[in-house]
Short mmCIF file of C-alpha atoms in Angstrom, two decimals:
data_model
loop_
_atom_site.label_atom_id
_atom_site.label_comp_id
_atom_site.label_asym_id
_atom_site.label_seq_id
_atom_site.Cartn_x
_atom_site.Cartn_y
_atom_site.Cartn_z
CA MET H 147 28.07 -70.01 43.89
CA GLN H 148 30.69 -71.35 42.24
CA GLY H 149 34.16 -70.52 41.22
CA PRO H 150 36.75 -70.36 44.02
CA GLU H 151 35.00 -68.44 46.42
CA LEU H 152 33.37 -71.72 47.43
CA ARG H 153 35.94 -73.78 48.78
CA HIS H 154 34.46 -77.52 48.02
CA PRO H 155 35.28 -80.53 51.29
CA ALA H 156 38.51 -81.89 51.15
CA VAL H 157 38.79 -84.67 53.52
CA ALA H 158 34.26 -86.06 53.28
CA GLY H 159 34.19 -89.22 52.91
CA ARG H 160 37.60 -90.12 54.99
CA PHE H 161 37.29 -88.29 58.22
CA TYR H 162 33.16 -88.12 57.88
CA PRO H 163 30.64 -89.36 55.76
CA SER H 164 30.36 -88.04 52.69
CA ASN H 165 26.56 -89.74 52.46
CA PRO H 166 24.07 -87.02 53.88
CA GLU H 167 21.96 -88.83 55.86
CA ILE H 168 24.31 -90.49 57.08
CA LEU H 169 26.91 -87.87 58.47
CA ALA H 170 23.78 -86.49 60.89
CA ARG H 171 23.01 -89.92 61.68
CA HIS H 172 26.62 -89.97 62.82
CA LEU H 173 26.10 -86.69 64.65
CA GLU H 174 23.58 -87.44 66.29
CA ASN H 175 25.06 -89.84 68.05
CA TYR H 176 27.38 -87.35 68.96
CA VAL H 177 26.35 -84.33 70.17
CA GLY H 178 23.01 -86.20 71.36
CA CYS H 179 21.89 -87.27 74.98
CA GLY H 180 22.74 -90.66 74.28
CA ALA H 181 26.08 -90.38 76.50
CA SER H 182 27.43 -93.83 78.27
CA ALA H 183 25.80 -93.99 81.72
CA SER H 184 29.89 -93.33 83.22
CA GLU H 185 29.82 -90.61 81.47
CA PRO H 186 28.73 -87.48 83.68
CA GLN H 187 24.92 -86.15 82.66
CA THR H 188 26.56 -81.94 83.06
CA GLU H 189 24.72 -81.43 79.46
CA GLU H 190 23.88 -77.80 80.51
CA LYS H 191 24.44 -75.08 77.95
CA VAL H 192 27.34 -72.82 79.24
CA ALA H 193 25.84 -69.43 77.73
CA ASN H 194 28.18 -67.35 78.74
CA ALA H 195 30.54 -69.02 76.26
CA ILE H 196 33.84 -67.02 75.67
CA GLY H 197 35.02 -70.01 72.82
CA CYS H 198 36.47 -73.48 73.37
CA MET H 199 38.84 -76.46 72.42
CA VAL H 200 37.42 -79.42 69.88
CA PRO H 201 39.62 -81.97 68.25
CA HIS H 202 40.18 -83.08 64.67
CA ALA H 203 40.44 -86.09 63.76
CA GLY H 204 38.40 -88.92 62.28
CA TYR H 205 35.13 -88.74 63.83
CA ILE H 206 35.32 -92.65 64.88
CA TYR H 207 38.47 -91.69 66.93
CA SER H 208 37.46 -88.09 68.07
CA GLY H 209 33.85 -86.65 67.36
CA HIS H 210 32.34 -88.09 70.28
CA VAL H 211 35.33 -85.64 72.54
CA ALA H 212 34.13 -82.55 69.92
CA GLY H 213 30.16 -83.59 70.02
CA ALA H 214 30.52 -83.38 74.11
CA VAL H 215 31.54 -80.03 74.06
CA TYR H 216 29.55 -78.35 70.80
CA ARG H 217 26.62 -79.90 72.63
CA ARG H 218 27.04 -77.45 75.50
CA LEU H 219 27.79 -74.40 73.58
CA PRO H 220 25.12 -71.72 73.54
CA ALA H 221 23.99 -71.41 69.31
CA ARG H 222 25.49 -68.29 67.82
CA SER H 223 25.14 -66.61 64.17
CA SER H 224 28.91 -66.13 63.67
CA TYR H 225 32.05 -68.16 64.97
CA ILE H 226 35.61 -67.61 64.20
CA ILE H 227 37.30 -70.72 64.07
CA LEU H 228 41.70 -70.71 64.63
CA CYS H 229 42.52 -74.30 62.89
CA PRO H 230 46.09 -75.45 62.71
CA ASN H 231 47.78 -75.75 58.88
CA HIS H 232 49.50 -78.65 59.05
CA PHE H 233 50.57 -78.49 54.96
CA GLY H 234 52.32 -75.07 56.20
CA ARG H 235 51.41 -74.24 52.64
CA GLY H 236 50.03 -70.20 52.09
CA ALA H 237 50.39 -67.04 54.41
CA PRO H 238 51.56 -68.81 58.18
CA LEU H 239 48.56 -66.53 59.38
CA ALA H 240 46.03 -66.92 56.76
CA ILE H 241 41.57 -65.79 57.15
CA MET H 242 39.58 -66.16 54.18
CA SER H 243 37.18 -63.41 54.02
CA LYS H 244 34.31 -64.21 51.01
CA GLY H 245 32.56 -66.95 49.47
CA ALA H 246 31.36 -70.42 51.40
CA TRP H 247 32.21 -73.54 52.26
CA LEU H 248 31.27 -76.62 51.45
CA THR H 249 30.22 -79.90 53.76
CA PRO H 250 27.61 -82.48 52.53
CA LEU H 251 25.24 -80.88 54.89
CA GLY H 252 25.14 -77.64 52.46
CA SER H 253 26.90 -74.77 52.62
CA VAL H 254 27.80 -72.37 54.88
CA PRO H 255 29.19 -68.75 54.12
CA ILE H 256 31.85 -67.24 55.14
CA ASP H 257 30.88 -63.15 57.75
CA SER H 258 32.40 -60.84 55.62
CA SER H 259 32.01 -58.21 57.69
CA LEU H 260 33.73 -60.00 60.83
CA ALA H 261 36.27 -61.14 58.51
CA GLN H 262 37.04 -57.72 57.46
CA VAL H 263 37.16 -56.37 61.42
CA ALA H 264 39.47 -59.30 62.13
CA SER H 265 41.42 -57.92 59.29
CA GLN H 266 42.45 -54.67 60.48
CA SER H 267 42.24 -55.31 64.13
CA CYS H 268 45.29 -57.78 63.16
CA HIS H 269 48.00 -57.34 60.99
CA LEU H 270 50.08 -60.02 60.69
CA LEU H 271 46.69 -62.18 58.95
CA ALA H 272 46.40 -62.47 55.26
CA GLU H 273 44.31 -63.18 52.42
CA ASP H 274 45.26 -66.90 50.99
CA ALA H 275 42.12 -69.05 50.27
CA HIS H 276 45.24 -71.63 49.21
CA ALA H 277 46.30 -72.37 52.91
CA HIS H 278 43.27 -73.70 53.83
CA SER H 279 42.89 -75.90 50.40
CA ASP H 280 43.25 -78.92 51.63
CA GLU H 281 43.14 -78.29 55.24
CA HIS H 282 40.86 -81.31 57.60
CA SER H 283 41.29 -79.14 60.72
CA LEU H 284 38.77 -77.23 60.77
CA GLU H 285 36.44 -78.10 57.49
CA VAL H 286 35.48 -81.52 60.09
CA GLN H 287 34.14 -78.49 62.70
CA LEU H 288 31.67 -77.42 60.22
CA PRO H 289 29.00 -79.99 60.20
CA PHE H 290 28.94 -80.59 63.96
CA LEU H 291 27.61 -76.38 64.00
CA GLN H 292 25.78 -77.31 60.56
CA TYR H 293 23.63 -80.18 62.24
CA LEU H 294 22.72 -78.14 65.71
CA VAL H 295 22.88 -73.72 64.71
CA LYS H 296 21.64 -74.55 61.37
CA GLU H 297 21.75 -70.84 60.10
CA PHE H 298 25.72 -69.38 60.79
CA SER H 299 28.26 -67.59 59.46
CA PHE H 300 32.46 -67.75 59.72
CA VAL H 301 35.05 -66.45 60.18
CA PRO H 302 38.20 -69.00 58.42
CA PHE H 303 41.99 -68.31 59.89
CA SER H 304 44.48 -70.93 59.68
CA ILE H 305 47.77 -70.66 61.33
CA VAL H 306 51.04 -71.73 61.44
CA ALA H 307 52.17 -72.00 63.78
CA GLY H 308 55.17 -69.67 65.03
CA GLY H 309 57.13 -67.34 68.32
CA TYR H 310 54.68 -67.02 71.24
CA ALA H 311 54.69 -63.00 70.04
CA ALA H 312 52.70 -63.72 66.78
CA LEU H 313 50.02 -65.72 68.33
CA GLU H 314 49.45 -63.54 71.62
CA SER H 315 48.88 -60.74 68.88
CA LEU H 316 47.07 -62.66 67.16
CA GLY H 317 45.14 -63.60 70.26
CA ARG H 318 44.76 -59.63 70.82
CA GLY H 319 43.12 -58.52 67.50
CA VAL H 320 40.92 -61.96 68.03
CA ALA H 321 39.63 -60.64 71.03
CA ARG H 322 39.22 -56.67 69.11
CA THR H 323 37.44 -58.10 66.27
CA VAL H 324 34.78 -59.83 69.23
CA ALA H 325 34.40 -56.88 71.07
CA LYS H 326 33.13 -54.52 68.09
CA ALA H 327 31.21 -57.36 66.09
CA GLY H 328 28.12 -55.75 67.54
CA LYS H 329 26.64 -58.82 68.00
CA PRO H 330 27.80 -62.61 70.12
CA VAL H 331 30.31 -64.25 68.78
CA LEU H 332 32.48 -67.43 69.62
CA ILE H 333 35.32 -68.52 69.29
CA ILE H 334 36.82 -72.31 68.84
CA ALA H 335 40.06 -73.43 68.50
CA SER H 336 40.82 -77.16 66.53
CA SER H 337 43.36 -79.18 68.06
CA ASP H 338 44.49 -82.16 68.62
CA MET H 339 46.26 -82.89 72.07
CA ASN H 340 50.06 -85.41 72.20
CA HIS H 341 50.73 -87.54 68.63
CA TYR H 342 52.34 -91.66 68.11
CA GLU H 343 53.51 -92.30 71.66
CA PRO H 344 52.11 -94.54 73.98
CA ASP H 345 48.74 -93.90 75.79
CA ASP H 346 50.41 -93.44 78.91
CA ILE H 347 52.46 -91.44 77.71
CA THR H 348 50.49 -88.86 76.21
CA ARG H 349 47.66 -88.99 78.44
CA LEU H 350 50.64 -87.38 81.33
CA LYS H 351 51.93 -85.61 78.49
CA ASP H 352 47.86 -83.86 77.28
CA GLN H 353 47.29 -83.27 81.24
CA ILE H 354 50.45 -81.17 81.87
CA ALA H 355 49.18 -79.03 78.91
CA ILE H 356 45.18 -79.43 80.09
CA GLU H 357 46.02 -78.01 83.21
CA LYS H 358 47.86 -74.98 81.30
CA ILE H 359 44.59 -74.71 79.42
CA LEU H 360 42.29 -74.37 82.29
CA ALA H 361 44.55 -72.46 84.69
CA LEU H 362 44.27 -69.59 81.22
CA ASP H 363 47.47 -69.22 80.60
CA PRO H 364 48.62 -69.08 77.47
CA ALA H 365 52.26 -67.78 78.47
CA GLY H 366 52.45 -71.20 79.99
CA LEU H 367 50.64 -73.36 77.93
CA TYR H 368 53.16 -72.46 74.50
CA ASP H 369 56.77 -72.72 77.04
CA VAL H 370 55.43 -76.55 78.38
CA ILE H 371 54.61 -77.32 75.07
CA ARG H 372 57.91 -77.20 73.70
CA ARG H 373 59.75 -77.96 77.67
CA GLU H 374 57.85 -81.13 77.57
CA ASP H 375 57.84 -82.17 73.91
CA ILE H 376 54.07 -83.05 73.97
CA SER H 377 53.52 -82.26 70.14
CA MET H 378 49.58 -81.21 69.73
CA CYS H 379 49.54 -79.75 66.78
CA GLY H 380 46.86 -76.21 67.90
CA TYR H 381 48.75 -75.26 70.02
CA GLY H 382 48.54 -71.93 68.45
CA PRO H 383 44.79 -71.68 67.54
CA ALA H 384 45.36 -72.83 71.87
CA VAL H 385 47.16 -70.06 72.43
CA ALA H 386 45.42 -67.35 70.56
CA LEU H 387 42.08 -68.50 72.26
CA LEU H 388 43.60 -67.63 75.57
CA THR H 389 44.45 -65.03 74.65
CA ALA H 390 42.05 -63.82 72.88
CA ALA H 391 39.46 -64.92 75.83
CA ARG H 392 41.47 -63.34 78.83
CA GLU H 393 41.59 -60.10 77.59
CA LEU H 394 37.51 -60.65 76.81
CA GLY H 395 36.85 -61.18 80.54
CA ALA H 396 37.27 -65.34 80.98
CA LYS H 397 37.51 -66.75 84.41
CA ARG H 398 37.24 -70.58 84.06
CA ALA H 399 37.60 -73.21 81.72
CA GLU H 400 36.28 -76.72 81.52
CA LEU H 401 37.74 -80.14 80.43
CA VAL H 402 34.31 -81.21 79.07
CA LYS H 403 36.16 -84.97 78.00
CA TYR H 404 39.29 -86.75 76.40
CA ALA H 405 40.38 -89.21 75.37
CA THR H 406 42.74 -91.04 73.06
CA SER H 407 42.06 -92.73 70.17
CA ALA H 408 43.30 -96.53 72.10
CA ASP H 409 39.59 -95.61 73.68
CA THR H 410 38.23 -96.18 70.09
CA SER H 411 41.04 -98.17 68.62
CA GLY H 412 42.11 -100.72 71.44
CA ASP H 413 46.11 -99.90 70.40
CA HIS H 414 47.67 -98.38 73.45
CA SER H 415 50.94 -99.08 71.70
CA THR H 416 51.34 -94.99 70.16
CA VAL H 417 47.89 -93.04 70.08
CA VAL H 418 46.34 -89.40 69.45
CA GLY H 419 45.21 -87.75 72.59
CA TYR H 420 41.50 -85.47 72.14
CA ALA H 421 40.85 -82.73 74.81
CA GLY H 422 37.27 -80.65 74.78
CA ILE H 423 37.23 -77.70 76.17
CA VAL H 424 34.72 -74.37 77.16
CA VAL H 425 36.58 -71.46 78.21
CA SER H 426 33.39 -68.74 80.11
#
């Protein structure tokens, strides 16, 4: 595939290794059973998983959190991946409905039929590849799925977080898309947690937000993000995920793993938080 329908990697070699063999070794470390002795060995698949929330920082910082989630998920043939738009480029709610995304592990096709259903189910979505062109928060999810699932397709959504009504409408559209898909589809929301404050403050703020996610409370999450000034970059995808999951009958959410960048860097003065959550 040539031209604009093939989206080339924007952050390979920076957020994750560009060498496929090195990348595969890193992924094995993150998703394998080599958890530390202090880490609970709860490796059962969540067979009825509806969706998840995973971080999107460089793998050295958040790969172990994302991997802990991905190894708990059942394999699906198709995924809806919701990511924040860090650069504000393109449409506020942007979808790509054709083509493929390339990573060092190969290309992943967009599920065009599912994308068409999504566009019909949410009138706010706009076809816009530009919104996705340099965005890392979705790209870094694909190698995990390539390593674990091998053959799959996906629909990329890019979200410039706006008002709650738009995010709720998007979430309901995602739920309608999954319900009409005629096959199991898993929803992935890409988000880091609080940014660039001391470790102790970030952990306190993140706990407040995580409590709302675990309560399956999208409105509560939206409100507390603003009230407590929590710089969770992917709260838009998280609100949409929670809204969709509730529409699809979700009963619980489980915090699989939490960390901050201080766990890797040792610098507690200014950190980013990472939460991995499965919704079922």
